[in-house]
Amino acid sequence: MSLVIKKYSLGIAELGKQILDYADLDIGPGKIVVLVGENGSGKSSFAMSLLGIPGYERSGSVKIDGKETVGLEIDEIARLGLFVSFQSPPEIEGVTLFDFLNASYRSIYGSGGLSSFKLRKKIIDAVERVGLNVSFLERPINQGFSGGERRKSEVLQMLVLEPKVAVLDEVDSGLDIRSTINVANLLRETASHKKCALLVISHSIEFIRKLHPDKIFQLKNKKFIEVTLEEIESSGLIQESN
């Protein structure tokens, strides 16, 4: 379960903006990598581009477990095992969180997945692990959810779908201290037990400390540059938050 990015170039033609230029990034099975960078550097755009969302010009190679994803459609990339949580997850009227999780799971695993009974149990167990009430399962996706509840919902989706590679964009935003610790623990467990390759975008030094990442990279000068926690602390690039 790995994410290997080689000579990846990414731009937004409408804005005339080049985000990455022949950039490389390699995340192995069970590894946690944190991505930091200045506001506006393109971290969120990079995350969304990995799913093949239209509007981005991209070239190079993005492989999930050795399978190329550049040029594939969004659903094809998702079925290969990529999960991306968005910085601002939208509300979806008329679709309950449970129905969304059920449909997403079936679209990925098909008849080879869990039975309906076992899947429901898995979903309820995951709801409790992220710290949400089971009543959230019957609510429309993100409708009336606080910022922290939306983050927990994104982690819930990851736990249920068990992707090979997960890219999480500021998943700690809006969480209180207790929830931040819980989410960090869940991410470490996912990497360790499921061998998921995790890429976590964060602006919080405290959250990064709790994650104990294997590596930290900064998006700078259109490249991924490896840095240490001490270097980003001293640079003032990100701040204490919890």
PDB file of C-alpha atoms in Angstrom:
ATOM      1  CA  MET A   1       0.000   0.000   0.000  1.00  0.00           C
ATOM      2  CA  SER A   2       2.037   2.881  -1.317  1.00  0.00           C
ATOM      3  CA  LEU A   3       1.885   6.247  -3.035  1.00  0.00           C
ATOM      4  CA  VAL A   4       4.718   6.975  -5.434  1.00  0.00           C
ATOM      5  CA  ILE A   5       4.784  10.317  -7.243  1.00  0.00           C
ATOM      6  CA  LYS A   6       7.424  10.943  -9.896  1.00  0.00           C
ATOM      7  CA  LYS A   7       8.112  14.047 -11.980  1.00  0.00           C
ATOM      8  CA  TYR A   8       4.649  15.362 -11.149  1.00  0.00           C
ATOM      9  CA  SER A   9       3.763  18.737 -12.626  1.00  0.00           C
ATOM     10  CA  LEU A  10       0.549  20.468 -11.608  1.00  0.00           C
ATOM     11  CA  GLY A  11      -0.976  23.726 -12.746  1.00  0.00           C
ATOM     12  CA  ILE A  12      -4.249  25.634 -12.859  1.00  0.00           C
ATOM     13  CA  ALA A  13      -4.571  27.017 -16.362  1.00  0.00           C
ATOM     14  CA  GLU A  14      -7.447  29.405 -15.565  1.00  0.00           C
ATOM     15  CA  LEU A  15      -5.333  31.109 -12.904  1.00  0.00           C
ATOM     16  CA  GLY A  16      -2.066  30.851 -14.773  1.00  0.00           C
ATOM     17  CA  LYS A  17      -0.594  29.185 -11.679  1.00  0.00           C
ATOM     18  CA  GLN A  18       2.013  26.448 -11.571  1.00  0.00           C
ATOM     19  CA  ILE A  19       1.907  24.529  -8.273  1.00  0.00           C
ATOM     20  CA  LEU A  20       4.383  21.700  -8.841  1.00  0.00           C
ATOM     21  CA  ASP A  21       7.137  21.190 -11.359  1.00  0.00           C
ATOM     22  CA  TYR A  22       8.635  17.696 -11.718  1.00  0.00           C
ATOM     23  CA  ALA A  23       8.092  16.944  -8.033  1.00  0.00           C
ATOM     24  CA  ASP A  24       8.737  13.577  -6.371  1.00  0.00           C
ATOM     25  CA  LEU A  25       7.150  12.041  -3.270  1.00  0.00           C
ATOM     26  CA  ASP A  26       7.242   8.458  -1.994  1.00  0.00           C
ATOM     27  CA  ILE A  27       5.127   7.070   0.875  1.00  0.00           C
ATOM     28  CA  GLY A  28       5.509   3.396   1.705  1.00  0.00           C
ATOM     29  CA  PRO A  29       3.095   0.972   3.398  1.00  0.00           C
ATOM     30  CA  GLY A  30       2.230   1.985   6.950  1.00  0.00           C
ATOM     31  CA  LYS A  31       4.110   5.269   6.720  1.00  0.00           C
ATOM     32  CA  ILE A  32       2.833   8.711   7.768  1.00  0.00           C
ATOM     33  CA  VAL A  33       4.068  11.767   5.893  1.00  0.00           C
ATOM     34  CA  VAL A  34       3.090  15.316   6.817  1.00  0.00           C
ATOM     35  CA  LEU A  35       2.924  18.094   4.226  1.00  0.00           C
ATOM     36  CA  VAL A  36       3.288  21.718   5.288  1.00  0.00           C
ATOM     37  CA  GLY A  37       3.566  24.952   3.348  1.00  0.00           C
ATOM     38  CA  GLU A  38       2.617  28.596   3.282  1.00  0.00           C
ATOM     39  CA  ASN A  39      -1.000  29.566   2.718  1.00  0.00           C
ATOM     40  CA  GLY A  40      -1.701  29.633  -0.997  1.00  0.00           C
ATOM     41  CA  SER A  41       1.209  27.359  -1.858  1.00  0.00           C
ATOM     42  CA  GLY A  42      -1.181  24.817  -3.383  1.00  0.00           C
ATOM     43  CA  LYS A  43      -1.330  22.008  -0.816  1.00  0.00           C
ATOM     44  CA  SER A  44      -5.110  21.575  -1.077  1.00  0.00           C
ATOM     45  CA  SER A  45      -5.032  21.803  -4.866  1.00  0.00           C
ATOM     46  CA  PHE A  46      -2.371  19.111  -4.894  1.00  0.00           C
ATOM     47  CA  ALA A  47      -4.551  16.847  -2.735  1.00  0.00           C
ATOM     48  CA  MET A  48      -7.613  17.325  -4.957  1.00  0.00           C
ATOM     49  CA  SER A  49      -5.597  16.801  -8.132  1.00  0.00           C
ATOM     50  CA  LEU A  50      -4.649  13.290  -7.028  1.00  0.00           C
ATOM     51  CA  LEU A  51      -8.296  12.262  -7.434  1.00  0.00           C
ATOM     52  CA  GLY A  52      -8.333  13.442 -11.026  1.00  0.00           C
ATOM     53  CA  ILE A  53     -10.759  16.299 -10.365  1.00  0.00           C
ATOM     54  CA  PRO A  54     -11.214  18.402 -13.540  1.00  0.00           C
ATOM     55  CA  GLY A  55      -9.665  21.853 -13.783  1.00  0.00           C
ATOM     56  CA  TYR A  56      -6.053  20.879 -13.196  1.00  0.00           C
ATOM     57  CA  GLU A  57      -3.316  20.393 -15.748  1.00  0.00           C
ATOM     58  CA  ARG A  58      -1.096  17.565 -14.618  1.00  0.00           C
ATOM     59  CA  SER A  59       1.582  15.303 -15.968  1.00  0.00           C
ATOM     60  CA  GLY A  60       4.050  12.795 -14.628  1.00  0.00           C
ATOM     61  CA  SER A  61       3.281   9.696 -12.613  1.00  0.00           C
ATOM     62  CA  VAL A  62       1.086   9.023  -9.566  1.00  0.00           C
ATOM     63  CA  LYS A  63       1.023   5.335  -8.657  1.00  0.00           C
ATOM     64  CA  ILE A  64      -1.042   3.566  -6.005  1.00  0.00           C
ATOM     65  CA  ASP A  65       0.454   0.169  -5.254  1.00  0.00           C
ATOM     66  CA  GLY A  66       2.279   0.341  -8.558  1.00  0.00           C
ATOM     67  CA  LYS A  67      -0.804   1.213 -10.613  1.00  0.00           C
ATOM     68  CA  GLU A  68      -0.770   4.449 -12.588  1.00  0.00           C
ATOM     69  CA  THR A  69      -3.634   6.866 -11.885  1.00  0.00           C
ATOM     70  CA  VAL A  70      -2.830   9.856 -14.093  1.00  0.00           C
ATOM     71  CA  GLY A  71      -5.382   9.861 -16.893  1.00  0.00           C
ATOM     72  CA  LEU A  72      -7.971   7.801 -15.018  1.00  0.00           C
ATOM     73  CA  GLU A  73     -11.447   8.950 -14.000  1.00  0.00           C
ATOM     74  CA  ILE A  74     -12.291   9.821 -10.370  1.00  0.00           C
ATOM     75  CA  ASP A  75     -14.228   6.604  -9.726  1.00  0.00           C
ATOM     76  CA  GLU A  76     -11.431   4.492 -11.181  1.00  0.00           C
ATOM     77  CA  ILE A  77      -8.860   6.168  -8.933  1.00  0.00           C
ATOM     78  CA  ALA A  78     -11.058   5.673  -5.876  1.00  0.00           C
ATOM     79  CA  ARG A  79     -11.442   1.977  -6.661  1.00  0.00           C
ATOM     80  CA  LEU A  80      -7.674   1.632  -6.808  1.00  0.00           C
ATOM     81  CA  GLY A  81      -7.628   2.623  -3.147  1.00  0.00           C
ATOM     82  CA  LEU A  82      -7.191   6.398  -2.871  1.00  0.00           C
ATOM     83  CA  PHE A  83      -9.138   8.349  -0.253  1.00  0.00           C
ATOM     84  CA  VAL A  84      -8.957  12.149  -0.049  1.00  0.00           C
ATOM     85  CA  SER A  85     -10.575  14.252   2.672  1.00  0.00           C
ATOM     86  CA  PHE A  86     -11.314  17.829   1.676  1.00  0.00           C
ATOM     87  CA  GLN A  87     -10.440  20.977   3.570  1.00  0.00           C
ATOM     88  CA  SER A  88     -14.044  22.169   3.294  1.00  0.00           C
ATOM     89  CA  PRO A  89     -16.279  19.095   2.890  1.00  0.00           C
ATOM     90  CA  PRO A  90     -19.655  20.112   1.401  1.00  0.00           C
ATOM     91  CA  GLU A  91     -23.159  19.478   2.643  1.00  0.00           C
ATOM     92  CA  ILE A  92     -25.110  16.945   0.573  1.00  0.00           C
ATOM     93  CA  GLU A  93     -28.835  17.339   0.961  1.00  0.00           C
ATOM     94  CA  GLY A  94     -31.052  14.261   0.854  1.00  0.00           C
ATOM     95  CA  VAL A  95     -28.296  11.677   1.358  1.00  0.00           C
ATOM     96  CA  THR A  96     -27.741  10.339   4.859  1.00  0.00           C
ATOM     97  CA  LEU A  97     -24.259   9.638   6.127  1.00  0.00           C
ATOM     98  CA  PHE A  98     -25.116   5.938   6.479  1.00  0.00           C
ATOM     99  CA  ASP A  99     -26.410   5.655   2.907  1.00  0.00           C
ATOM    100  CA  PHE A 100     -23.318   7.455   1.627  1.00  0.00           C
ATOM    101  CA  LEU A 101     -20.968   5.129   3.521  1.00  0.00           C
ATOM    102  CA  ASN A 102     -22.898   2.061   2.385  1.00  0.00           C
ATOM    103  CA  ALA A 103     -22.936   3.136  -1.269  1.00  0.00           C
ATOM    104  CA  SER A 104     -19.267   4.149  -1.222  1.00  0.00           C
ATOM    105  CA  TYR A 105     -18.236   0.830   0.301  1.00  0.00           C
ATOM    106  CA  ARG A 106     -20.280  -1.195  -2.206  1.00  0.00           C
ATOM    107  CA  SER A 107     -18.913   0.792  -5.151  1.00  0.00           C
ATOM    108  CA  ILE A 108     -15.361  -0.095  -4.096  1.00  0.00           C
ATOM    109  CA  TYR A 109     -15.695  -3.671  -2.828  1.00  0.00           C
ATOM    110  CA  GLY A 110     -18.828  -4.871  -4.629  1.00  0.00           C
ATOM    111  CA  SER A 111     -20.083  -8.362  -3.822  1.00  0.00           C
ATOM    112  CA  GLY A 112     -16.692  -9.269  -2.403  1.00  0.00           C
ATOM    113  CA  GLY A 113     -17.137  -6.988   0.595  1.00  0.00           C
ATOM    114  CA  LEU A 114     -18.841  -7.466   3.940  1.00  0.00           C
ATOM    115  CA  SER A 115     -22.428  -8.600   4.323  1.00  0.00           C
ATOM    116  CA  SER A 116     -25.009  -5.891   5.040  1.00  0.00           C
ATOM    117  CA  PHE A 117     -25.122  -6.904   8.716  1.00  0.00           C
ATOM    118  CA  LYS A 118     -21.341  -6.857   9.142  1.00  0.00           C
ATOM    119  CA  LEU A 119     -20.992  -3.589   7.243  1.00  0.00           C
ATOM    120  CA  ARG A 120     -23.572  -1.895   9.449  1.00  0.00           C
ATOM    121  CA  LYS A 121     -21.715  -3.114  12.527  1.00  0.00           C
ATOM    122  CA  LYS A 122     -18.434  -1.860  11.083  1.00  0.00           C
ATOM    123  CA  ILE A 123     -19.966   1.579  10.434  1.00  0.00           C
ATOM    124  CA  ILE A 124     -21.444   1.838  13.934  1.00  0.00           C
ATOM    125  CA  ASP A 125     -18.144   0.766  15.502  1.00  0.00           C
ATOM    126  CA  ALA A 126     -16.296   3.416  13.456  1.00  0.00           C
ATOM    127  CA  VAL A 127     -18.813   6.110  14.482  1.00  0.00           C
ATOM    128  CA  GLU A 128     -18.117   5.366  18.121  1.00  0.00           C
ATOM    129  CA  ARG A 129     -14.354   5.333  17.574  1.00  0.00           C
ATOM    130  CA  VAL A 130     -14.325   8.828  16.056  1.00  0.00           C
ATOM    131  CA  GLY A 131     -16.520  10.192  18.845  1.00  0.00           C
ATOM    132  CA  LEU A 132     -19.768  10.860  16.986  1.00  0.00           C
ATOM    133  CA  ASN A 133     -23.241   9.840  18.128  1.00  0.00           C
ATOM    134  CA  VAL A 134     -24.862   7.100  16.016  1.00  0.00           C
ATOM    135  CA  SER A 135     -27.696   9.538  15.286  1.00  0.00           C
ATOM    136  CA  PHE A 136     -25.340  11.285  12.843  1.00  0.00           C
ATOM    137  CA  LEU A 137     -25.725   8.311  10.522  1.00  0.00           C
ATOM    138  CA  GLU A 138     -29.335   9.293   9.802  1.00  0.00           C
ATOM    139  CA  ARG A 139     -28.526  12.937   9.101  1.00  0.00           C
ATOM    140  CA  PRO A 140     -27.778  14.369   5.646  1.00  0.00           C
ATOM    141  CA  ILE A 141     -24.038  14.503   5.018  1.00  0.00           C
ATOM    142  CA  ASN A 142     -22.462  17.451   6.873  1.00  0.00           C
ATOM    143  CA  GLN A 143     -25.810  19.260   7.160  1.00  0.00           C
ATOM    144  CA  GLY A 144     -25.703  21.167  10.442  1.00  0.00           C
ATOM    145  CA  PHE A 145     -22.367  19.574  11.348  1.00  0.00           C
ATOM    146  CA  SER A 146     -19.843  21.729  13.184  1.00  0.00           C
ATOM    147  CA  GLY A 147     -16.321  22.015  11.794  1.00  0.00           C
ATOM    148  CA  GLY A 148     -15.073  19.370  14.203  1.00  0.00           C
ATOM    149  CA  GLU A 149     -17.968  17.030  13.397  1.00  0.00           C
ATOM    150  CA  ARG A 150     -17.184  17.309   9.688  1.00  0.00           C
ATOM    151  CA  ARG A 151     -13.590  16.329  10.408  1.00  0.00           C
ATOM    152  CA  LYS A 152     -14.714  13.337  12.435  1.00  0.00           C
ATOM    153  CA  SER A 153     -17.038  12.361   9.594  1.00  0.00           C
ATOM    154  CA  GLU A 154     -14.094  12.385   7.161  1.00  0.00           C
ATOM    155  CA  VAL A 155     -12.057  10.134   9.474  1.00  0.00           C
ATOM    156  CA  LEU A 156     -15.126   7.893   9.839  1.00  0.00           C
ATOM    157  CA  GLN A 157     -15.259   7.475   6.065  1.00  0.00           C
ATOM    158  CA  MET A 158     -11.587   6.525   5.984  1.00  0.00           C
ATOM    159  CA  LEU A 159     -12.062   3.910   8.729  1.00  0.00           C
ATOM    160  CA  VAL A 160     -15.007   2.307   6.924  1.00  0.00           C
ATOM    161  CA  LEU A 161     -13.527   2.331   3.422  1.00  0.00           C
ATOM    162  CA  GLU A 162     -10.026   1.213   4.483  1.00  0.00           C
ATOM    163  CA  PRO A 163      -8.150   2.801   1.558  1.00  0.00           C
ATOM    164  CA  LYS A 164      -4.652   1.843   0.476  1.00  0.00           C
ATOM    165  CA  VAL A 165      -3.653   5.513   0.449  1.00  0.00           C
ATOM    166  CA  ALA A 166      -5.307   8.331   2.421  1.00  0.00           C
ATOM    167  CA  VAL A 167      -4.694  12.033   1.897  1.00  0.00           C
ATOM    168  CA  LEU A 168      -6.125  14.125   4.730  1.00  0.00           C
ATOM    169  CA  ASP A 169      -6.331  17.897   4.393  1.00  0.00           C
ATOM    170  CA  GLU A 170      -6.264  19.700   7.776  1.00  0.00           C
ATOM    171  CA  VAL A 171      -8.241  16.902   9.409  1.00  0.00           C
ATOM    172  CA  ASP A 172      -7.393  18.365  12.839  1.00  0.00           C
ATOM    173  CA  SER A 173      -9.054  21.727  12.136  1.00  0.00           C
ATOM    174  CA  GLY A 174     -11.924  22.557  14.497  1.00  0.00           C
ATOM    175  CA  LEU A 175     -11.215  19.684  16.891  1.00  0.00           C
ATOM    176  CA  ASP A 176     -10.852  20.140  20.636  1.00  0.00           C
ATOM    177  CA  ILE A 177      -7.761  18.761  22.387  1.00  0.00           C
ATOM    178  CA  ARG A 178      -9.328  15.428  23.304  1.00  0.00           C
ATOM    179  CA  SER A 179     -10.644  14.849  19.778  1.00  0.00           C
ATOM    180  CA  THR A 180      -7.306  15.890  18.273  1.00  0.00           C
ATOM    181  CA  ILE A 181      -5.518  13.242  20.322  1.00  0.00           C
ATOM    182  CA  ASN A 182      -8.124  10.637  19.347  1.00  0.00           C
ATOM    183  CA  VAL A 183      -7.846  11.432  15.629  1.00  0.00           C
ATOM    184  CA  ALA A 184      -4.043  11.297  15.780  1.00  0.00           C
ATOM    185  CA  ASN A 185      -4.272   7.889  17.475  1.00  0.00           C
ATOM    186  CA  LEU A 186      -6.739   6.617  14.862  1.00  0.00           C
ATOM    187  CA  LEU A 187      -4.467   7.730  12.024  1.00  0.00           C
ATOM    188  CA  ARG A 188      -1.453   6.025  13.577  1.00  0.00           C
ATOM    189  CA  GLU A 189      -3.488   2.826  14.089  1.00  0.00           C
ATOM    190  CA  THR A 190      -4.676   2.931  10.478  1.00  0.00           C
ATOM    191  CA  ALA A 191      -1.114   3.244   9.212  1.00  0.00           C
ATOM    192  CA  SER A 192       0.233   0.580  11.551  1.00  0.00           C
ATOM    193  CA  HIS A 193      -2.533  -2.037  11.428  1.00  0.00           C
ATOM    194  CA  LYS A 194      -3.876  -1.551   7.890  1.00  0.00           C
ATOM    195  CA  LYS A 195      -0.539  -0.594   6.298  1.00  0.00           C
ATOM    196  CA  CYS A 196      -2.250   2.423   4.761  1.00  0.00           C
ATOM    197  CA  ALA A 197       0.081   5.089   3.339  1.00  0.00           C
ATOM    198  CA  LEU A 198      -0.964   8.389   4.933  1.00  0.00           C
ATOM    199  CA  LEU A 199      -0.315  11.911   3.681  1.00  0.00           C
ATOM    200  CA  VAL A 200      -1.513  14.514   6.191  1.00  0.00           C
ATOM    201  CA  ILE A 201      -1.662  18.233   5.407  1.00  0.00           C
ATOM    202  CA  SER A 202      -1.489  20.289   8.601  1.00  0.00           C
ATOM    203  CA  HIS A 203      -0.818  23.751   9.995  1.00  0.00           C
ATOM    204  CA  SER A 204      -0.587  22.571  13.600  1.00  0.00           C
ATOM    205  CA  ILE A 205       2.738  21.760  15.233  1.00  0.00           C
ATOM    206  CA  GLU A 206       0.932  20.112  18.146  1.00  0.00           C
ATOM    207  CA  PHE A 207      -1.022  17.819  15.835  1.00  0.00           C
ATOM    208  CA  ILE A 208       2.146  16.901  13.960  1.00  0.00           C
ATOM    209  CA  ARG A 209       3.834  16.040  17.247  1.00  0.00           C
ATOM    210  CA  LYS A 210       0.924  13.760  18.168  1.00  0.00           C
ATOM    211  CA  LEU A 211       1.106  12.003  14.796  1.00  0.00           C
ATOM    212  CA  HIS A 212       4.813  11.098  15.092  1.00  0.00           C
ATOM    213  CA  PRO A 213       5.207  11.181  11.294  1.00  0.00           C
ATOM    214  CA  ASP A 214       7.953   9.261   9.525  1.00  0.00           C
ATOM    215  CA  LYS A 215       8.790  12.299   7.397  1.00  0.00           C
ATOM    216  CA  ILE A 216       7.746  15.924   6.959  1.00  0.00           C
ATOM    217  CA  PHE A 217       7.844  17.734   3.628  1.00  0.00           C
ATOM    218  CA  GLN A 218       7.347  21.381   2.766  1.00  0.00           C
ATOM    219  CA  LEU A 219       5.767  22.419  -0.518  1.00  0.00           C
ATOM    220  CA  LYS A 220       8.188  25.111  -1.598  1.00  0.00           C
ATOM    221  CA  ASN A 221       9.468  26.352  -4.944  1.00  0.00           C
ATOM    222  CA  LYS A 222       7.151  23.879  -6.698  1.00  0.00           C
ATOM    223  CA  LYS A 223       8.875  20.908  -5.053  1.00  0.00           C
ATOM    224  CA  PHE A 224       8.507  18.714  -1.977  1.00  0.00           C
ATOM    225  CA  ILE A 225      11.441  19.483   0.297  1.00  0.00           C
ATOM    226  CA  GLU A 226      12.073  17.276   3.320  1.00  0.00           C
ATOM    227  CA  VAL A 227      12.294  19.225   6.578  1.00  0.00           C
ATOM    228  CA  THR A 228      12.447  18.452  10.293  1.00  0.00           C
ATOM    229  CA  LEU A 229       9.948  19.461  12.953  1.00  0.00           C
ATOM    230  CA  GLU A 230      12.629  21.669  14.496  1.00  0.00           C
ATOM    231  CA  GLU A 231      13.155  23.468  11.199  1.00  0.00           C
ATOM    232  CA  ILE A 232       9.492  24.304  10.707  1.00  0.00           C
ATOM    233  CA  GLU A 233       9.168  25.332  14.360  1.00  0.00           C
ATOM    234  CA  SER A 234      12.062  27.750  14.102  1.00  0.00           C
ATOM    235  CA  SER A 235      10.898  29.113  10.731  1.00  0.00           C
ATOM    236  CA  GLY A 236       7.504  30.160  12.109  1.00  0.00           C
ATOM    237  CA  LEU A 237       5.856  28.528   9.091  1.00  0.00           C
ATOM    238  CA  ILE A 238       3.179  26.974  11.294  1.00  0.00           C
ATOM    239  CA  GLN A 239       2.124  27.838  14.810  1.00  0.00           C
ATOM    240  CA  GLU A 240       1.203  26.204  18.097  1.00  0.00           C
ATOM    241  CA  SER A 241      -2.560  25.619  18.050  1.00  0.00           C
ATOM    242  CA  ASN A 242      -3.614  23.298  20.882  1.00  0.00           C
TER     243      ASN A 242
END
